[in-house]
Amino acid sequence: MTTIKLHNSKTRRKEVFTPIDDKNVRMYVCGPTVYDRAHIGNARPVIVFDTLFRLLRHVYGPDHVTYVRNFTDVDDKINARAAESGRSIAEITAETTQWYLDDMRAVGAMDPTEMPRATQYIPQMIQMIEKLIADGFAYAKDGHVLFRVRSYKDYGALSGRSVDDMIAGARVEVAPYKEDPMDFVLWKPSTDDLPGWESPWGRGRPGWHIECSAMSYELLGASFDIHGGGNDLMFPHHENEIAQSCCAHPEGGFANVWMHNEMLQVEGKKMSKSLGNFFTVRDLLDGHDGQPGVPGEVIRFVFLSTHYGKPMDWTAKKAAEAEATLRKWRKLTEGVEAGAPAAAVIEALADDLNTAGAIAELHKLANAGDAAALKGSAALLGLLGEDLSGWEVSDVVDLSAQAEAFAGVRKKAMETKDFSEVDRLKALYVSAGVEVRMSKEGVELIAGPNFDASKLEGLK
């Protein structure tokens, strides 16, 4: 069996992954708060952990992997959106949940095994909170229930900070119902105009953190294998999940392996509305600000080209290069039955989900003309699927004859040391939207998404 190694945020080292039960490998990933369209940064953990899901299914078998990703459908952001729009909370969450599913499927993400919604698990949250109070880890005051952070001795181990350091370096809400500034909310009261459920502490709604603990326990048990999410969730969300889960269920260890993906930038800068570089996945898919739409498969390819543990930079140049590569691969694999994934591709993915290394292996397969292995290996990364192209294979422009002629011109130039004609041809092809690749092996011409054949008319 393939040996998988994963970087564990909890231990800060790469470890051999050994599931608790190899017949029931379990993974939980924090999902979205559904009040608006998902921006492209939201898609990164989806694509990262979808790829891990695919690898686990390949190694342990599709029937032996359970992947849970939740929807937060009770939250103050949703309440605010309802208030400003005049629409009902139920209408907003139903619409935005479907948007999310459509957009993530468009970038090649498989649906997780389970997709629980927070509002479906309110009784389980109340039950967990009651146990935390009974065991002295939480307390009720003024309609609120709070977790006593200092009652859990290992608090801060995941993020590597002490409670006192957290207080000094964070904006901690000071409230009269708190015993300690670091204590966090498990339950809070709701006014008549807000969603609420009856509880032992009055009508109210859950805090953010308790939902993931309750849902993961119900669906995966007190101990499971992998917990994932963006590194922005490490503190306080994941830290709080660990504390309340381990205190409520001391018989378990919660998650054995913690994995966190790094954040996303756009054209080398942090994505923000003030910089004008903030856009949603749907903006990319459909086109925005005069830019053409980007196929979902291209988005996925660009994301996978950077290791999940490194910051990722989305650029238009990367998207164009990815599309050119995928068009070439689709032409090569057209009508070919997929073979088994290449061992080198599996090996790369098994090494802490090295997707960039796996894509490098796909390039080698393509250069070797091994279409069957390329197609089968690409499928393991969620690429070259029938439902993901976003374009017709027949649209692929065949410039092999022109590339051969260009190679002849280049060979002659290398003999005469006169490269003026090579430079002229290269500039002409580039102006026509063609990527020109020159190497020891020869010349490769790849028509990009803005290819204009009219600029090559009469080419000599």
Coordinates of C-alpha atoms in Angstrom, one line a residue:
M1 CA 0.0 0.0 0.0
T2 CA 1.1 3.6 -0.8
T3 CA 2.7 5.3 2.2
I4 CA 1.2 8.8 2.7
K5 CA 3.2 11.5 4.5
L6 CA 1.4 14.7 5.7
H7 CA 2.6 17.8 7.5
N8 CA 0.9 17.9 10.8
S9 CA 0.3 21.4 12.1
K10 CA -0.1 20.1 15.6
T11 CA 3.4 18.5 15.7
R12 CA 5.0 20.9 13.2
R13 CA 6.5 18.0 11.2
K14 CA 5.9 15.7 8.3
E15 CA 4.6 12.3 9.5
V16 CA 3.6 9.0 8.0
F17 CA -0.2 9.0 7.9
T18 CA -1.6 6.0 9.8
P19 CA -5.4 6.0 9.9
I20 CA -7.2 5.0 13.1
D21 CA -9.1 2.5 11.0
D22 CA -8.0 1.9 7.4
K23 CA -11.5 0.7 6.6
N24 CA -12.9 4.0 7.8
V25 CA -10.6 6.9 7.1
R26 CA -12.2 10.1 8.3
M27 CA -11.6 13.8 7.4
Y28 CA -13.3 17.0 8.5
V29 CA -12.8 20.3 6.8
C30 CA -14.3 23.7 7.8
G31 CA -16.7 24.9 5.2
P32 CA -18.2 28.3 4.3
T33 CA -20.5 30.7 6.0
V34 CA -23.2 31.0 3.4
Y35 CA -24.2 34.7 3.0
D36 CA -22.6 35.6 -0.4
R37 CA -20.6 34.2 -3.3
A38 CA -17.4 32.4 -2.5
H39 CA -14.3 34.5 -3.4
I40 CA -11.3 32.7 -5.1
G41 CA -9.5 32.5 -1.8
N42 CA -12.3 30.3 -0.4
A43 CA -11.7 27.9 -3.3
R44 CA -8.2 27.0 -2.2
P45 CA -9.0 24.8 0.7
V46 CA -11.8 23.2 -1.3
I47 CA -9.4 22.2 -4.1
V48 CA -6.6 21.2 -1.7
F49 CA -8.7 18.9 0.4
D50 CA -10.6 17.6 -2.6
T51 CA -7.3 16.4 -4.0
L52 CA -6.4 14.8 -0.6
F53 CA -9.9 13.1 -0.7
R54 CA -9.1 11.7 -4.1
L55 CA -5.8 10.4 -3.0
L56 CA -7.2 8.8 0.1
R57 CA -9.9 7.1 -2.0
H58 CA -7.3 5.8 -4.4
V59 CA -5.2 4.3 -1.6
Y60 CA -7.8 3.0 0.8
G61 CA -10.8 2.6 -1.5
P62 CA -13.8 4.9 -2.2
D63 CA -16.0 3.0 0.3
H64 CA -13.5 3.4 3.1
V65 CA -13.1 7.2 3.2
T66 CA -15.6 9.7 4.8
Y67 CA -15.1 13.4 4.1
V68 CA -17.2 15.9 6.0
R69 CA -17.4 19.6 5.1
N70 CA -19.9 21.8 6.9
F71 CA -22.1 24.8 6.0
T72 CA -22.4 27.5 8.6
D73 CA -26.0 28.7 8.0
V74 CA -26.5 30.5 11.3
D75 CA -24.2 33.5 11.7
D76 CA -24.3 37.3 12.4
K77 CA -23.1 38.0 8.8
I78 CA -26.1 36.1 7.5
N79 CA -28.4 38.0 9.9
A80 CA -26.9 41.3 8.7
R81 CA -27.3 40.4 5.0
A82 CA -31.0 39.5 5.7
A83 CA -31.6 42.8 7.5
E84 CA -30.0 44.9 4.7
S85 CA -31.7 43.1 1.8
G86 CA -35.1 42.5 3.3
R87 CA -34.9 38.8 2.3
S88 CA -35.5 35.9 4.7
I89 CA -32.5 34.1 6.2
A90 CA -33.7 30.8 4.9
E91 CA -33.9 32.2 1.3
I92 CA -30.4 33.7 1.5
T93 CA -28.8 30.5 2.9
A94 CA -30.5 28.3 0.4
E95 CA -29.4 30.4 -2.5
T96 CA -25.9 30.9 -1.4
T97 CA -25.4 27.3 -0.4
Q98 CA -26.4 26.3 -4.0
W99 CA -24.1 29.0 -5.4
Y100 CA -21.2 27.5 -3.4
L101 CA -21.9 23.9 -4.6
D102 CA -22.2 25.0 -8.2
D103 CA -19.0 27.0 -8.1
M104 CA -17.0 24.4 -6.3
R105 CA -18.2 21.7 -8.7
A106 CA -17.2 23.9 -11.6
V107 CA -13.6 23.8 -10.4
G108 CA -13.7 20.0 -10.2
A109 CA -14.4 19.5 -6.5
M110 CA -16.3 16.3 -5.7
D111 CA -19.1 16.6 -3.2
P112 CA -17.9 15.5 0.2
T113 CA -19.4 12.4 1.7
E114 CA -21.4 14.5 4.2
M115 CA -22.3 18.2 4.0
P116 CA -24.0 19.0 7.3
R117 CA -25.6 22.4 8.0
A118 CA -25.2 23.9 11.4
T119 CA -29.0 24.4 11.9
Q120 CA -29.5 20.7 11.5
Y121 CA -27.4 20.0 14.6
I122 CA -28.6 22.5 17.2
P123 CA -29.8 19.8 19.7
Q124 CA -26.4 18.1 19.5
M125 CA -24.7 21.5 20.2
I126 CA -27.0 22.1 23.2
Q127 CA -26.2 18.6 24.5
M128 CA -22.5 19.2 24.2
I129 CA -22.7 22.6 25.9
E130 CA -24.7 21.0 28.8
K131 CA -22.0 18.5 29.3
L132 CA -19.2 21.1 29.3
I133 CA -21.1 23.0 32.0
A134 CA -21.7 19.9 34.1
D135 CA -18.0 19.0 34.0
G136 CA -16.9 22.6 35.0
F137 CA -15.5 23.6 31.6
A138 CA -18.2 26.2 30.8
Y139 CA -20.5 28.5 32.7
A140 CA -23.8 30.3 32.0
K141 CA -24.4 34.0 32.7
D142 CA -26.9 36.6 31.4
G143 CA -28.2 34.2 28.7
H144 CA -24.7 33.4 27.5
V145 CA -22.7 30.3 27.9
L146 CA -18.9 30.6 27.8
F147 CA -16.0 28.1 27.7
R148 CA -13.4 28.5 30.5
V149 CA -10.2 28.7 28.4
R150 CA -7.9 28.2 31.4
S151 CA -9.7 25.0 32.3
Y152 CA -8.1 23.3 29.4
K153 CA -4.4 23.0 30.1
D154 CA -3.3 22.4 26.4
Y155 CA -5.0 25.5 25.1
G156 CA -2.7 27.2 22.6
A157 CA -0.7 24.1 21.7
L158 CA -1.9 24.1 18.0
S159 CA -1.0 27.7 17.3
G160 CA 2.0 27.6 19.7
R161 CA 1.0 30.5 21.9
S162 CA 0.2 30.8 25.6
V163 CA -3.1 32.2 26.8
D164 CA -1.3 35.3 28.3
D165 CA 0.4 36.0 25.0
M166 CA -2.9 35.7 23.2
I167 CA -4.5 38.3 25.5
A168 CA -1.6 40.7 24.9
G169 CA -1.6 40.3 21.2
A170 CA -5.2 40.0 20.3
R171 CA -8.3 42.1 20.3
V172 CA -10.3 40.2 23.0
E173 CA -13.8 41.2 23.7
V174 CA -14.2 42.3 27.3
A175 CA -17.8 41.7 28.5
P176 CA -19.4 41.8 31.9
Y177 CA -20.6 38.1 31.5
K178 CA -17.0 36.8 31.1
E179 CA -15.0 35.4 33.9
D180 CA -11.8 35.8 31.8
P181 CA -11.2 37.9 28.7
M182 CA -10.1 34.8 26.8
D183 CA -13.3 32.8 27.4
F184 CA -15.3 32.3 24.2
V185 CA -19.0 32.0 23.5
L186 CA -20.7 28.7 23.2
W187 CA -24.3 30.1 23.2
K188 CA -25.7 33.6 23.0
P189 CA -29.2 35.1 23.4
S190 CA -31.3 36.0 20.4
T191 CA -33.7 38.9 20.1
D192 CA -37.1 38.3 18.5
D193 CA -35.9 39.4 15.1
L194 CA -32.9 37.0 15.0
P195 CA -32.8 33.2 14.6
G196 CA -33.1 31.4 17.9
W197 CA -33.8 28.0 19.5
E198 CA -35.1 27.2 23.0
S199 CA -32.4 26.1 25.4
P200 CA -31.8 25.7 29.1
W201 CA -30.3 29.2 29.0
G202 CA -33.2 30.8 27.1
R203 CA -33.9 31.4 23.5
G204 CA -30.6 31.8 21.6
R205 CA -28.2 30.6 19.0
P206 CA -24.8 28.8 19.0
G207 CA -21.5 30.5 18.9
W208 CA -19.3 29.8 15.8
H209 CA -16.9 27.2 17.2
I210 CA -19.3 24.8 18.8
E211 CA -20.9 23.8 15.5
C212 CA -17.8 22.0 14.1
S213 CA -17.2 20.2 17.3
A214 CA -20.8 18.9 17.5
M215 CA -21.0 17.9 13.9
S216 CA -17.6 16.2 13.7
Y217 CA -18.5 14.2 16.8
E218 CA -21.9 13.1 15.4
L219 CA -20.5 12.2 12.0
L220 CA -16.9 11.0 12.7
G221 CA -16.7 10.2 16.4
A222 CA -14.6 11.4 19.3
S223 CA -11.4 10.6 17.4
F224 CA -10.8 10.9 13.7
D225 CA -7.9 11.2 11.3
I226 CA -7.6 14.6 9.6
H227 CA -8.9 18.1 10.3
G228 CA -8.3 20.7 7.6
G229 CA -8.8 24.3 6.7
G230 CA -7.1 27.6 5.9
N231 CA -4.3 28.7 8.2
D232 CA -6.4 31.8 9.1
L233 CA -8.7 29.4 11.1
M234 CA -5.9 28.0 13.3
F235 CA -6.6 30.6 15.9
P236 CA -9.1 31.0 17.3
H237 CA -11.5 28.6 15.5
H238 CA -9.4 25.4 15.5
E239 CA -7.9 26.1 18.9
N240 CA -11.3 26.5 20.3
E241 CA -12.6 23.4 18.6
I242 CA -9.9 21.3 20.2
A243 CA -10.5 22.7 23.7
Q244 CA -14.3 22.1 23.7
S245 CA -14.1 18.8 21.9
C246 CA -11.4 17.3 24.1
C247 CA -13.1 18.5 27.3
A248 CA -16.6 17.3 26.2
H249 CA -15.2 13.9 25.0
P250 CA -12.0 13.2 27.0
E251 CA -12.2 9.6 25.8
G252 CA -11.2 10.7 22.3
G253 CA -8.3 12.7 20.9
F254 CA -10.4 14.8 18.4
A255 CA -8.2 15.1 15.2
N256 CA -4.9 13.2 14.9
V257 CA -3.6 15.3 12.0
W258 CA -4.2 19.0 11.4
M259 CA -3.5 20.4 8.0
H260 CA -3.6 24.1 7.0
N261 CA -3.4 25.6 3.6
E262 CA -1.7 29.0 3.1
M263 CA -3.5 32.0 1.8
L264 CA -4.0 33.4 -1.7
Q265 CA -2.8 36.6 -3.4
V266 CA -3.7 38.2 -6.7
E267 CA -1.0 39.5 -9.0
G268 CA 1.4 39.5 -6.0
K269 CA -0.8 41.5 -3.6
K270 CA -3.2 40.5 -0.9
M271 CA -6.7 40.3 -2.2
S272 CA -8.9 43.2 -1.1
K273 CA -11.8 45.3 -2.4
S274 CA -9.8 48.5 -1.9
L275 CA -7.1 47.3 -4.3
G276 CA -9.7 46.3 -6.9
N277 CA -8.3 42.7 -7.0
F278 CA -11.1 41.1 -5.1
F279 CA -13.3 38.7 -7.1
T280 CA -15.4 35.6 -6.7
V281 CA -15.0 32.2 -8.2
R282 CA -18.1 33.0 -10.3
D283 CA -16.5 36.3 -11.5
L284 CA -13.6 34.2 -12.8
L285 CA -15.8 31.6 -14.4
D286 CA -18.1 34.0 -16.2
G287 CA -15.6 36.8 -16.8
H288 CA -15.4 40.2 -15.1
D289 CA -14.3 43.7 -15.7
G290 CA -14.1 43.1 -19.4
Q291 CA -12.0 40.0 -19.0
P292 CA -13.1 36.7 -20.6
G293 CA -14.3 33.8 -18.4
V294 CA -11.7 31.2 -17.2
P295 CA -12.7 27.5 -17.4
G296 CA -13.0 25.9 -14.0
E297 CA -10.3 23.3 -14.9
V298 CA -7.9 26.2 -15.6
I299 CA -8.6 27.6 -12.1
R300 CA -7.9 24.2 -10.6
F301 CA -4.7 23.7 -12.5
V302 CA -3.3 27.1 -11.4
F303 CA -4.2 26.3 -7.7
L304 CA -2.6 22.9 -7.9
S305 CA 0.6 24.3 -9.4
T306 CA 1.6 25.7 -5.9
H307 CA 2.0 23.5 -2.9
Y308 CA -0.8 24.0 -0.4
G309 CA 1.7 25.0 2.4
K310 CA 3.0 27.9 0.4
P311 CA 1.2 31.2 -0.4
M312 CA -0.4 31.1 -3.9
D313 CA -0.4 33.9 -6.4
W314 CA -3.2 34.0 -8.9
T315 CA -2.1 35.8 -12.1
A316 CA -3.5 36.2 -15.6
K317 CA -0.3 34.9 -17.0
K318 CA -0.5 31.7 -15.0
A319 CA -4.1 31.2 -16.1
A320 CA -3.1 31.6 -19.8
E321 CA -0.2 29.2 -19.4
A322 CA -2.5 26.7 -17.7
E323 CA -5.1 26.9 -20.4
A324 CA -2.5 26.4 -23.1
T325 CA -1.2 23.3 -21.3
L326 CA -4.6 21.8 -20.8
R327 CA -5.6 22.4 -24.4
K328 CA -2.5 20.5 -25.5
W329 CA -3.2 17.7 -23.1
R330 CA -6.8 17.4 -24.1
K331 CA -5.8 17.1 -27.7
L332 CA -3.2 14.4 -26.9
T333 CA -5.7 12.4 -24.8
E334 CA -8.8 12.8 -27.1
G335 CA -10.5 9.5 -27.6
V336 CA -7.9 7.7 -25.4
E337 CA -9.0 5.4 -22.6
A338 CA -7.5 6.4 -19.3
G339 CA -4.8 4.1 -17.9
A340 CA -3.7 3.6 -14.3
P341 CA -2.1 6.6 -12.6
A342 CA 1.6 6.7 -13.0
A343 CA 3.6 5.7 -9.9
A344 CA 5.6 8.9 -9.9
V345 CA 2.3 11.0 -9.8
I346 CA 1.0 9.0 -6.9
E347 CA 4.4 9.2 -5.1
A348 CA 4.3 13.0 -5.5
L349 CA 0.8 13.3 -4.1
A350 CA 1.6 10.9 -1.2
D351 CA 4.5 13.2 -0.2
D352 CA 2.5 15.8 1.7
L353 CA 0.2 16.4 -1.2
N354 CA 2.9 17.7 -3.5
T355 CA 0.6 18.8 -6.3
A356 CA 3.2 20.9 -8.0
G357 CA 5.5 17.8 -8.2
A358 CA 2.6 15.8 -9.5
I359 CA 1.9 18.3 -12.3
A360 CA 5.6 18.2 -13.2
E361 CA 5.2 14.4 -13.7
L362 CA 2.1 15.0 -15.9
H363 CA 4.3 17.2 -18.1
K364 CA 6.8 14.3 -18.4
L365 CA 4.0 11.9 -19.4
A366 CA 2.8 14.4 -22.0
N367 CA 6.3 14.9 -23.5
A368 CA 6.7 11.2 -23.7
G369 CA 3.4 10.9 -25.5
D370 CA 2.0 8.5 -22.9
A371 CA -1.7 9.6 -23.4
A372 CA -3.3 6.8 -21.4
A373 CA -1.1 7.3 -18.3
L374 CA -1.5 11.1 -18.6
K375 CA -5.3 10.8 -18.7
G376 CA -5.4 8.4 -15.8
S377 CA -2.9 10.4 -13.7
A378 CA -4.6 13.7 -14.4
A379 CA -7.9 12.2 -13.2
L380 CA -6.3 11.7 -9.8
L381 CA -5.8 15.4 -9.6
G382 CA -9.3 16.1 -10.9
L383 CA -8.1 17.2 -14.3
L384 CA -9.0 16.2 -17.9
G385 CA -12.4 15.0 -16.8
E386 CA -15.3 15.0 -19.3
D387 CA -17.3 17.5 -17.3
L388 CA -14.6 20.0 -16.7
S389 CA -13.2 21.2 -20.0
G390 CA -15.1 24.4 -20.5
W391 CA -14.1 24.2 -24.2
E392 CA -14.3 21.8 -27.1
V393 CA -11.3 19.7 -27.9
S394 CA -11.9 20.5 -31.6
D395 CA -11.1 24.1 -30.7
V396 CA -7.5 23.2 -30.1
V397 CA -5.4 24.8 -32.8
D398 CA -2.8 22.5 -34.4
L399 CA 0.4 24.6 -35.0
S400 CA 2.7 21.6 -35.3
A401 CA 3.5 22.3 -39.0
Q402 CA 4.4 26.0 -38.2
A403 CA 6.4 24.8 -35.2
E404 CA 8.4 22.5 -37.5
A405 CA 9.1 25.3 -40.0
F406 CA 10.0 27.6 -37.1
A407 CA 12.5 25.0 -35.8
G408 CA 14.1 24.9 -39.3
V409 CA 14.5 28.7 -39.3
R410 CA 16.0 28.6 -35.8
K411 CA 18.4 25.8 -36.7
K412 CA 19.7 27.9 -39.6
A413 CA 20.0 31.0 -37.4
M414 CA 22.1 29.0 -35.0
E415 CA 24.5 28.2 -37.8
T416 CA 24.7 31.7 -39.3
K417 CA 24.4 33.5 -35.9
D418 CA 21.8 35.8 -37.5
F419 CA 18.6 35.6 -35.4
S420 CA 16.7 38.4 -36.9
E421 CA 14.2 36.1 -38.7
V422 CA 13.7 34.1 -35.5
D423 CA 13.0 37.3 -33.6
R424 CA 10.5 38.4 -36.3
L425 CA 8.6 35.2 -36.3
K426 CA 8.5 35.0 -32.5
A427 CA 7.1 38.5 -32.2
L428 CA 4.5 37.7 -34.9
Y429 CA 3.4 34.6 -33.1
V430 CA 3.2 36.3 -29.7
S431 CA 1.1 39.1 -31.2
A432 CA -1.3 36.5 -32.5
G433 CA -1.7 35.1 -29.0
V434 CA 0.6 32.1 -29.4
E435 CA 3.0 31.0 -26.7
V436 CA 6.4 30.2 -28.1
R437 CA 8.5 27.6 -26.3
M438 CA 12.1 27.0 -27.5
S439 CA 14.3 24.3 -26.1
K440 CA 17.0 21.8 -27.0
E441 CA 14.3 19.5 -28.3
G442 CA 12.9 22.1 -30.7
V443 CA 10.1 24.6 -30.9
E444 CA 6.6 24.4 -29.5
L445 CA 3.8 26.7 -30.5
I446 CA 0.7 26.8 -28.3
A447 CA -2.4 28.8 -29.2
G448 CA -3.6 30.7 -26.1
P449 CA -7.2 31.8 -25.3
N450 CA -6.7 35.0 -27.2
F451 CA -5.4 33.4 -30.4
D452 CA -6.0 35.4 -33.5
A453 CA -5.4 33.4 -36.7
S454 CA -5.9 36.4 -38.9
K455 CA -2.5 37.8 -37.7
L456 CA -0.8 34.8 -39.2
E457 CA -2.3 35.0 -42.6
G458 CA 0.3 35.1 -45.4
L459 CA 3.0 34.0 -43.0
K460 CA 6.2 33.1 -44.8

